[in-house]
PDB file of C-alpha atoms in Angstrom:
ATOM      1  CA  UNK A   1     100.612 102.541 138.252  1.00 75.00           C
ATOM      2  CA  UNK A   2     102.005 100.964 135.069  1.00 90.00           C
ATOM      3  CA  UNK A   3     101.644 102.744 131.711  1.00 90.00           C
ATOM      4  CA  UNK A   4      99.051 100.361 130.217  1.00 92.00           C
ATOM      5  CA  UNK A   5      97.058 100.362 133.462  1.00 94.00           C
ATOM      6  CA  UNK A   6      96.919 104.161 133.246  1.00 92.00           C
ATOM      7  CA  UNK A   7      95.752 103.954 129.620  1.00 94.00           C
ATOM      8  CA  UNK A   8      93.009 101.460 130.491  1.00 96.00           C
ATOM      9  CA  UNK A   9      91.747 103.583 133.391  1.00 96.00           C
ATOM     10  CA  UNK A  10      91.821 106.786 131.296  1.00 94.00           C
ATOM     11  CA  UNK A  11      89.925 105.243 128.354  1.00 96.00           C
ATOM     12  CA  UNK A  12      87.364 103.640 130.663  1.00 97.00           C
ATOM     13  CA  UNK A  13      86.610 107.112 132.011  1.00 97.00           C
ATOM     14  CA  UNK A  14      86.851 108.717 128.563  1.00 97.00           C
ATOM     15  CA  UNK A  15      84.356 106.301 127.006  1.00 97.00           C
ATOM     16  CA  UNK A  16      81.446 108.380 128.333  1.00 97.00           C
ATOM     17  CA  UNK A  17      82.151 111.437 126.139  1.00 97.00           C
ATOM     18  CA  UNK A  18      84.556 110.059 123.550  1.00 97.00           C
ATOM     19  CA  UNK A  19      82.156 109.975 120.597  1.00 97.00           C
ATOM     20  CA  UNK A  20      80.912 113.477 121.368  1.00 97.00           C
ATOM     21  CA  UNK A  21      84.453 114.918 121.211  1.00 97.00           C
ATOM     22  CA  UNK A  22      86.116 112.691 118.576  1.00 97.00           C
ATOM     23  CA  UNK A  23      86.060 115.080 115.576  1.00 97.00           C
ATOM     24  CA  UNK A  24      89.719 114.426 114.750  1.00 98.00           C
ATOM     25  CA  UNK A  25      89.359 110.650 115.025  1.00 98.00           C
ATOM     26  CA  UNK A  26      86.407 110.708 112.609  1.00 98.00           C
ATOM     27  CA  UNK A  27      88.327 112.739 110.021  1.00 98.00           C
ATOM     28  CA  UNK A  28      91.406 110.526 110.421  1.00 98.00           C
ATOM     29  CA  UNK A  29      89.221 107.426 109.965  1.00 98.00           C
ATOM     30  CA  UNK A  30      87.816 108.762 106.701  1.00 98.00           C
ATOM     31  CA  UNK A  31      91.362 109.467 105.504  1.00 98.00           C
ATOM     32  CA  UNK A  32      92.455 105.965 106.467  1.00 98.00           C
ATOM     33  CA  UNK A  33      89.582 104.290 104.611  1.00 98.00           C
ATOM     34  CA  UNK A  34      90.291 106.393 101.515  1.00 97.00           C
ATOM     35  CA  UNK A  35      93.985 105.457 101.499  1.00 97.00           C
ATOM     36  CA  UNK A  36      93.212 101.811 102.286  1.00 97.00           C
ATOM     37  CA  UNK A  37      90.910 101.427  99.287  1.00 96.00           C
ATOM     38  CA  UNK A  38      93.648 102.766  97.002  1.00 95.00           C
ATOM     39  CA  UNK A  39      96.021  99.971  97.919  1.00 94.00           C
ATOM     40  CA  UNK A  40      93.258  97.378  98.497  1.00 94.00           C
ATOM     41  CA  UNK A  41      90.384  98.153  96.078  1.00 93.00           C
ATOM     42  CA  UNK A  42      88.520  94.865  96.586  1.00 93.00           C
ATOM     43  CA  UNK A  43      85.379  95.139  98.720  1.00 94.00           C
ATOM     44  CA  UNK A  44      85.364  91.443  99.626  1.00 94.00           C
ATOM     45  CA  UNK A  45      88.016  90.177 102.007  1.00 94.00           C
ATOM     46  CA  UNK A  46      88.640  87.323 104.429  1.00 94.00           C
ATOM     47  CA  UNK A  47      89.828  88.274 107.892  1.00 98.00           C
ATOM     48  CA  UNK A  48      90.225  91.789 109.300  1.00 98.00           C
ATOM     49  CA  UNK A  49      91.750  92.932 112.566  1.00 98.00           C
ATOM     50  CA  UNK A  50      91.582  96.436 114.037  1.00 98.00           C
ATOM     51  CA  UNK A  51      94.053  97.459 116.736  1.00 98.00           C
ATOM     52  CA  UNK A  52      92.715  99.902 119.317  1.00 98.00           C
ATOM     53  CA  UNK A  53      89.108  99.999 118.137  1.00 98.00           C
ATOM     54  CA  UNK A  54      87.969 102.455 120.825  1.00 98.00           C
ATOM     55  CA  UNK A  55      84.253 103.244 120.624  1.00 98.00           C
ATOM     56  CA  UNK A  56      83.984 101.793 117.124  1.00 98.00           C
ATOM     57  CA  UNK A  57      84.360 104.940 115.004  1.00 98.00           C
ATOM     58  CA  UNK A  58      86.585 103.283 112.398  1.00 98.00           C
ATOM     59  CA  UNK A  59      85.126  99.829 113.112  1.00 98.00           C
ATOM     60  CA  UNK A  60      81.794 100.994 111.701  1.00 97.00           C
ATOM     61  CA  UNK A  61      83.434 102.523 108.607  1.00 98.00           C
ATOM     62  CA  UNK A  62      85.177  99.223 107.858  1.00 97.00           C
ATOM     63  CA  UNK A  63      82.088  97.124 108.630  1.00 97.00           C
ATOM     64  CA  UNK A  64      79.932  99.222 106.319  1.00 96.00           C
ATOM     65  CA  UNK A  65      82.442  99.135 103.441  1.00 97.00           C
ATOM     66  CA  UNK A  66      83.810  95.581 103.366  1.00 96.00           C
ATOM     67  CA  UNK A  67      82.255  92.149 103.030  1.00 96.00           C
ATOM     68  CA  UNK A  68      84.302  89.913 105.317  1.00 97.00           C
ATOM     69  CA  UNK A  69      84.446  86.436 106.837  1.00 97.00           C
ATOM     70  CA  UNK A  70      85.653  87.616 110.226  1.00 97.00           C
ATOM     71  CA  UNK A  71      86.446  90.957 111.849  1.00 98.00           C
ATOM     72  CA  UNK A  72      88.306  91.064 115.180  1.00 98.00           C
ATOM     73  CA  UNK A  73      88.466  94.380 117.036  1.00 98.00           C
ATOM     74  CA  UNK A  74      91.068  94.658 119.806  1.00 98.00           C
ATOM     75  CA  UNK A  75      90.529  97.247 122.548  1.00 98.00           C
ATOM     76  CA  UNK A  76      92.212  97.540 125.956  1.00 98.00           C
ATOM     77  CA  UNK A  77      89.244  99.352 127.531  1.00 98.00           C
ATOM     78  CA  UNK A  78      86.231  97.200 128.441  1.00 98.00           C
ATOM     79  CA  UNK A  79      84.084 100.328 128.752  1.00 98.00           C
ATOM     80  CA  UNK A  80      84.986 101.418 125.215  1.00 98.00           C
ATOM     81  CA  UNK A  81      83.893  97.985 123.972  1.00 98.00           C
ATOM     82  CA  UNK A  82      80.586  98.298 125.830  1.00 97.00           C
ATOM     83  CA  UNK A  83      79.937 101.619 124.083  1.00 98.00           C
ATOM     84  CA  UNK A  84      80.752 100.053 120.703  1.00 98.00           C
ATOM     85  CA  UNK A  85      78.464  97.066 121.227  1.00 97.00           C
ATOM     86  CA  UNK A  86      75.509  99.395 121.795  1.00 96.00           C
ATOM     87  CA  UNK A  87      76.080 100.909 118.335  1.00 94.00           C
ATOM     88  CA  UNK A  88      77.376  98.054 116.190  1.00 95.00           C
ATOM     89  CA  UNK A  89      75.940  94.574 115.842  1.00 86.00           C
ATOM     90  CA  UNK A  90      77.394  92.108 113.338  1.00 89.00           C
ATOM     91  CA  UNK A  91      77.512  88.324 113.608  1.00 90.00           C
ATOM     92  CA  UNK A  92      81.068  88.084 112.230  1.00 96.00           C
ATOM     93  CA  UNK A  93      82.438  90.965 114.345  1.00 97.00           C
ATOM     94  CA  UNK A  94      84.233  89.961 117.556  1.00 97.00           C
ATOM     95  CA  UNK A  95      85.605  92.196 120.311  1.00 97.00           C
ATOM     96  CA  UNK A  96      88.837  91.237 122.070  1.00 98.00           C
ATOM     97  CA  UNK A  97      89.439  93.037 125.360  1.00 98.00           C
ATOM     98  CA  UNK A  98      93.226  92.962 125.434  1.00 97.00           C
ATOM     99  CA  UNK A  99      96.410  94.950 124.874  1.00 98.00           C
ATOM    100  CA  UNK A 100      97.371  94.964 121.177  1.00 98.00           C
ATOM    101  CA  UNK A 101     101.068  95.025 122.154  1.00 97.00           C
ATOM    102  CA  UNK A 102     100.643  91.468 123.442  1.00 97.00           C
ATOM    103  CA  UNK A 103      98.825  90.154 120.364  1.00 97.00           C
ATOM    104  CA  UNK A 104     100.772  87.698 118.191  1.00 97.00           C
ATOM    105  CA  UNK A 105      98.501  86.097 115.559  1.00 97.00           C
ATOM    106  CA  UNK A 106      98.834  88.648 112.769  1.00 98.00           C
ATOM    107  CA  UNK A 107      99.468  85.803 110.304  1.00 97.00           C
ATOM    108  CA  UNK A 108      95.706  85.060 110.358  1.00 97.00           C
ATOM    109  CA  UNK A 109      94.597  88.370 108.797  1.00 98.00           C
ATOM    110  CA  UNK A 110      94.806  89.870 105.334  1.00 96.00           C
ATOM    111  CA  UNK A 111      93.757  93.352 106.514  1.00 98.00           C
ATOM    112  CA  UNK A 112      95.443  94.798 109.615  1.00 98.00           C
ATOM    113  CA  UNK A 113      94.102  98.253 110.507  1.00 98.00           C
ATOM    114  CA  UNK A 114      94.409 100.891 113.195  1.00 98.00           C
ATOM    115  CA  UNK A 115      93.011 104.409 113.428  1.00 98.00           C
ATOM    116  CA  UNK A 116      94.693 106.839 115.833  1.00 98.00           C
ATOM    117  CA  UNK A 117      95.812 104.109 118.241  1.00 98.00           C
ATOM    118  CA  UNK A 118      99.307 102.741 117.585  1.00 97.00           C
ATOM    119  CA  UNK A 119     100.988 105.747 119.227  1.00 96.00           C
ATOM    120  CA  UNK A 120      99.680 104.261 122.512  1.00 96.00           C
ATOM    121  CA  UNK A 121     101.961 101.256 122.021  1.00 96.00           C
ATOM    122  CA  UNK A 122     104.753 100.806 124.537  1.00 95.00           C
ATOM    123  CA  UNK A 123     107.073 100.605 121.519  1.00 95.00           C
ATOM    124  CA  UNK A 124     105.657 101.548 118.095  1.00 95.00           C
ATOM    125  CA  UNK A 125     108.845 100.357 116.383  1.00 93.00           C
ATOM    126  CA  UNK A 126     108.511  96.915 117.967  1.00 95.00           C
ATOM    127  CA  UNK A 127     104.817  96.417 117.176  1.00 96.00           C
ATOM    128  CA  UNK A 128     105.047  97.597 113.562  1.00 96.00           C
ATOM    129  CA  UNK A 129     108.077  95.340 113.107  1.00 94.00           C
ATOM    130  CA  UNK A 130     106.152  92.377 114.528  1.00 96.00           C
ATOM    131  CA  UNK A 131     103.114  93.028 112.340  1.00 97.00           C
ATOM    132  CA  UNK A 132     105.157  93.293 109.146  1.00 95.00           C
ATOM    133  CA  UNK A 133     107.149  90.150 109.957  1.00 95.00           C
ATOM    134  CA  UNK A 134     104.048  88.062 110.731  1.00 97.00           C
ATOM    135  CA  UNK A 135     101.492  89.350 108.212  1.00 96.00           C
ATOM    136  CA  UNK A 136     100.968  86.937 105.289  1.00 95.00           C
ATOM    137  CA  UNK A 137     101.901  87.612 101.678  1.00 93.00           C
ATOM    138  CA  UNK A 138      99.515  89.902  99.764  1.00 92.00           C
ATOM    139  CA  UNK A 139      98.094  91.231 103.042  1.00 95.00           C
ATOM    140  CA  UNK A 140      97.748  94.955 103.823  1.00 97.00           C
ATOM    141  CA  UNK A 141      98.607  96.933 106.948  1.00 98.00           C
ATOM    142  CA  UNK A 142      97.148 100.465 107.131  1.00 98.00           C
ATOM    143  CA  UNK A 143      97.078 102.877 110.049  1.00 98.00           C
ATOM    144  CA  UNK A 144      96.934 106.515 111.125  1.00 98.00           C
ATOM    145  CA  UNK A 145      98.730 108.188 114.027  1.00 98.00           C
ATOM    146  CA  UNK A 146      99.142 111.794 115.120  1.00 97.00           C
ATOM    147  CA  UNK A 147     102.794 112.614 114.478  1.00 97.00           C
ATOM    148  CA  UNK A 148     105.263 114.745 116.411  1.00 94.00           C
ATOM    149  CA  UNK A 149     104.440 117.875 114.396  1.00 94.00           C
ATOM    150  CA  UNK A 150     101.093 118.017 116.232  1.00 94.00           C
ATOM    151  CA  UNK A 151     100.338 120.574 118.950  1.00 90.00           C
ATOM    152  CA  UNK A 152     103.086 122.996 117.877  1.00 86.00           C
ATOM    153  CA  UNK A 153     100.850 125.877 119.009  1.00 84.00           C
ATOM    154  CA  UNK A 154     101.387 124.827 122.623  1.00 80.00           C
ATOM    155  CA  UNK A 155     105.075 125.616 122.249  1.00 73.00           C
ATOM    156  CA  UNK A 156     104.216 129.192 121.299  1.00 70.00           C
ATOM    157  CA  UNK A 157     103.129 129.858 124.868  1.00 65.00           C
ATOM    158  CA  UNK A 158     105.832 131.011 127.230  1.00 48.00           C
ATOM    159  CA  UNK A 159     107.249 128.457 129.723  1.00 55.00           C
ATOM    160  CA  UNK A 160     104.968 125.627 128.588  1.00 51.00           C
ATOM    161  CA  UNK A 161     107.662 123.092 127.769  1.00 53.00           C
ATOM    162  CA  UNK A 162     106.870 121.213 130.973  1.00 53.00           C
ATOM    163  CA  UNK A 163     103.138 121.241 130.206  1.00 50.00           C
ATOM    164  CA  UNK A 164     103.685 119.825 126.704  1.00 51.00           C
ATOM    165  CA  UNK A 165     105.983 117.128 128.105  1.00 52.00           C
ATOM    166  CA  UNK A 166     103.070 115.765 130.168  1.00 53.00           C
ATOM    167  CA  UNK A 167     101.529 114.578 126.879  1.00 66.00           C
ATOM    168  CA  UNK A 168     102.689 111.279 125.442  1.00 73.00           C
ATOM    169  CA  UNK A 169     105.560 111.603 122.978  1.00 84.00           C
ATOM    170  CA  UNK A 170     104.231 111.227 119.434  1.00 91.00           C
ATOM    171  CA  UNK A 171     106.085 109.316 116.687  1.00 94.00           C
ATOM    172  CA  UNK A 172     107.959 110.917 113.810  1.00 95.00           C
ATOM    173  CA  UNK A 173     106.526 110.412 110.313  1.00 96.00           C
ATOM    174  CA  UNK A 174     110.003 109.964 108.829  1.00 95.00           C
ATOM    175  CA  UNK A 175     110.993 107.492 111.530  1.00 92.00           C
ATOM    176  CA  UNK A 176     108.001 105.226 110.861  1.00 94.00           C
ATOM    177  CA  UNK A 177     108.421 105.520 107.097  1.00 93.00           C
ATOM    178  CA  UNK A 178     112.074 104.474 107.416  1.00 90.00           C
ATOM    179  CA  UNK A 179     111.064 101.275 109.255  1.00 87.00           C
ATOM    180  CA  UNK A 180     109.083 100.100 106.229  1.00 90.00           C
ATOM    181  CA  UNK A 181     111.478 101.350 103.560  1.00 87.00           C
ATOM    182  CA  UNK A 182     114.282  99.387 105.207  1.00 86.00           C
ATOM    183  CA  UNK A 183     112.202  96.235 104.677  1.00 85.00           C
ATOM    184  CA  UNK A 184     111.721  96.985 100.950  1.00 81.00           C
ATOM    185  CA  UNK A 185     107.939  97.055 101.276  1.00 85.00           C
ATOM    186  CA  UNK A 186     105.469  98.777  99.000  1.00 84.00           C
ATOM    187  CA  UNK A 187     104.296 101.764 101.025  1.00 92.00           C
ATOM    188  CA  UNK A 188     101.892 104.653 100.453  1.00 95.00           C
ATOM    189  CA  UNK A 189     102.009 107.568 102.872  1.00 97.00           C
ATOM    190  CA  UNK A 190     100.047 110.748 103.315  1.00 97.00           C
ATOM    191  CA  UNK A 191      99.861 113.543 105.873  1.00 98.00           C
ATOM    192  CA  UNK A 192      96.777 115.563 106.773  1.00 98.00           C
ATOM    193  CA  UNK A 193      96.573 118.655 108.960  1.00 98.00           C
ATOM    194  CA  UNK A 194      93.392 118.891 111.045  1.00 98.00           C
ATOM    195  CA  UNK A 195      92.770 122.008 113.091  1.00 97.00           C
ATOM    196  CA  UNK A 196      90.396 122.384 116.006  1.00 97.00           C
ATOM    197  CA  UNK A 197      89.407 125.578 117.806  1.00 96.00           C
ATOM    198  CA  UNK A 198      89.212 125.883 121.584  1.00 95.00           C
ATOM    199  CA  UNK A 199      87.927 128.606 123.882  1.00 93.00           C
ATOM    200  CA  UNK A 200      91.360 128.695 125.513  1.00 89.00           C
ATOM    201  CA  UNK A 201      94.388 126.470 126.044  1.00 85.00           C
ATOM    202  CA  UNK A 202      93.141 124.895 129.244  1.00 85.00           C
ATOM    203  CA  UNK A 203      89.989 123.737 127.402  1.00 91.00           C
ATOM    204  CA  UNK A 204      92.224 121.828 124.992  1.00 91.00           C
ATOM    205  CA  UNK A 205      93.878 119.937 127.846  1.00 87.00           C
ATOM    206  CA  UNK A 206      90.540 119.356 129.584  1.00 90.00           C
ATOM    207  CA  UNK A 207      89.117 117.834 126.388  1.00 95.00           C
ATOM    208  CA  UNK A 208      92.092 115.473 126.123  1.00 93.00           C
ATOM    209  CA  UNK A 209      91.454 114.366 129.711  1.00 92.00           C
ATOM    210  CA  UNK A 210      87.710 113.891 129.148  1.00 95.00           C
ATOM    211  CA  UNK A 211      88.445 111.678 126.132  1.00 96.00           C
ATOM    212  CA  UNK A 212      91.040 109.677 128.050  1.00 94.00           C
ATOM    213  CA  UNK A 213      93.829 110.641 125.650  1.00 93.00           C
ATOM    214  CA  UNK A 214      96.006 112.555 128.120  1.00 84.00           C
ATOM    215  CA  UNK A 215      97.978 109.563 129.432  1.00 82.00           C
ATOM    216  CA  UNK A 216     101.756 109.896 129.340  1.00 73.00           C
ATOM    217  CA  UNK A 217     104.723 107.660 130.078  1.00 68.00           C
ATOM    218  CA  UNK A 218     106.098 110.588 132.097  1.00 61.00           C
ATOM    219  CA  UNK A 219     105.463 110.319 135.818  1.00 55.00           C
ATOM    220  CA  UNK A 220     105.002 113.994 136.683  1.00 50.00           C
ATOM    221  CA  UNK A 221     101.560 115.520 136.821  1.00 53.00           C
ATOM    222  CA  UNK A 222     100.305 118.214 134.484  1.00 52.00           C
ATOM    223  CA  UNK A 223     100.067 121.604 136.223  1.00 54.00           C
ATOM    224  CA  UNK A 224      96.998 122.834 134.379  1.00 54.00           C
ATOM    225  CA  UNK A 225      96.420 125.613 136.893  1.00 51.00           C
ATOM    226  CA  UNK A 226      99.401 127.435 135.350  1.00 58.00           C
ATOM    227  CA  UNK A 227      97.342 127.859 132.149  1.00 61.00           C
ATOM    228  CA  UNK A 228      94.543 129.861 133.764  1.00 64.00           C
ATOM    229  CA  UNK A 229      96.040 133.163 132.621  1.00 63.00           C
ATOM    230  CA  UNK A 230      95.853 132.073 128.940  1.00 70.00           C
ATOM    231  CA  UNK A 231      92.245 133.017 128.190  1.00 79.00           C
ATOM    232  CA  UNK A 232      92.495 133.727 124.467  1.00 84.00           C
ATOM    233  CA  UNK A 233      90.929 131.410 121.862  1.00 91.00           C
ATOM    234  CA  UNK A 234      93.442 128.985 120.369  1.00 90.00           C
ATOM    235  CA  UNK A 235      93.576 126.842 117.231  1.00 94.00           C
ATOM    236  CA  UNK A 236      95.378 123.526 117.746  1.00 94.00           C
ATOM    237  CA  UNK A 237      96.839 121.504 114.873  1.00 96.00           C
ATOM    238  CA  UNK A 238      96.696 117.716 114.712  1.00 97.00           C
ATOM    239  CA  UNK A 239      99.114 116.450 112.037  1.00 98.00           C
ATOM    240  CA  UNK A 240      97.987 112.977 111.021  1.00 98.00           C
ATOM    241  CA  UNK A 241     100.275 110.469 109.330  1.00 98.00           C
ATOM    242  CA  UNK A 242      98.682 107.695 107.277  1.00 98.00           C
ATOM    243  CA  UNK A 243     100.664 104.599 106.237  1.00 98.00           C
ATOM    244  CA  UNK A 244      99.526 101.750 103.993  1.00 97.00           C
ATOM    245  CA  UNK A 245     101.830  98.790 103.442  1.00 95.00           C
ATOM    246  CA  UNK A 246     101.326  95.848 101.128  1.00 93.00           C
ATOM    247  CA  UNK A 247     103.496  92.788 101.620  1.00 88.00           C
TER     248      UNK A 247
END
């Protein structure tokens, strides 16, 4: 099964409990809105696009804050969109069931946003490059992603390198920042550490699976049964990078 097919299947399944478990995504969304309004203080805008809108956690934050002409929300999972539609109704809000990696028309939007989604891109360097090249003058591109400093606690457990490698590789904060600095763009960045407590390590991995966020480009399967002996409570760190770029 191809990578994006795996993502779609996982998020379709994860849509059932996603909102119930999405503490980190909610906190990251609040951070993103705060940083966005620093670089774009106006409440009235023209066209907005959100990449990877999921179950509408950040979609609702944006809808409630801004007055807009049009708001397009792209999501690869049809089931995630169905969940969102039950919660959010707005005549100028449109849901696009497609892969954001394939989207091209970024020149039509003055706000391009994504909360905890771009790390699912097949190539985050390529998509951020495309967005920056196509976005119009005076437009803003803001997004959050978990960076590669996340989940360091997993490495503290003996012989778990293989287990951690079953997760998708997360992007480096410095690497992403360098992409934008090389283009001489105005950029604001921030990093936030969010911690979440779990009954044990296997519960952490089970939660990722239940949310649909355990998909990896690696082909080998996660051997979760090897974690059964780790019964102690564990605190897991999510290190969130926030980037806001104005062209």
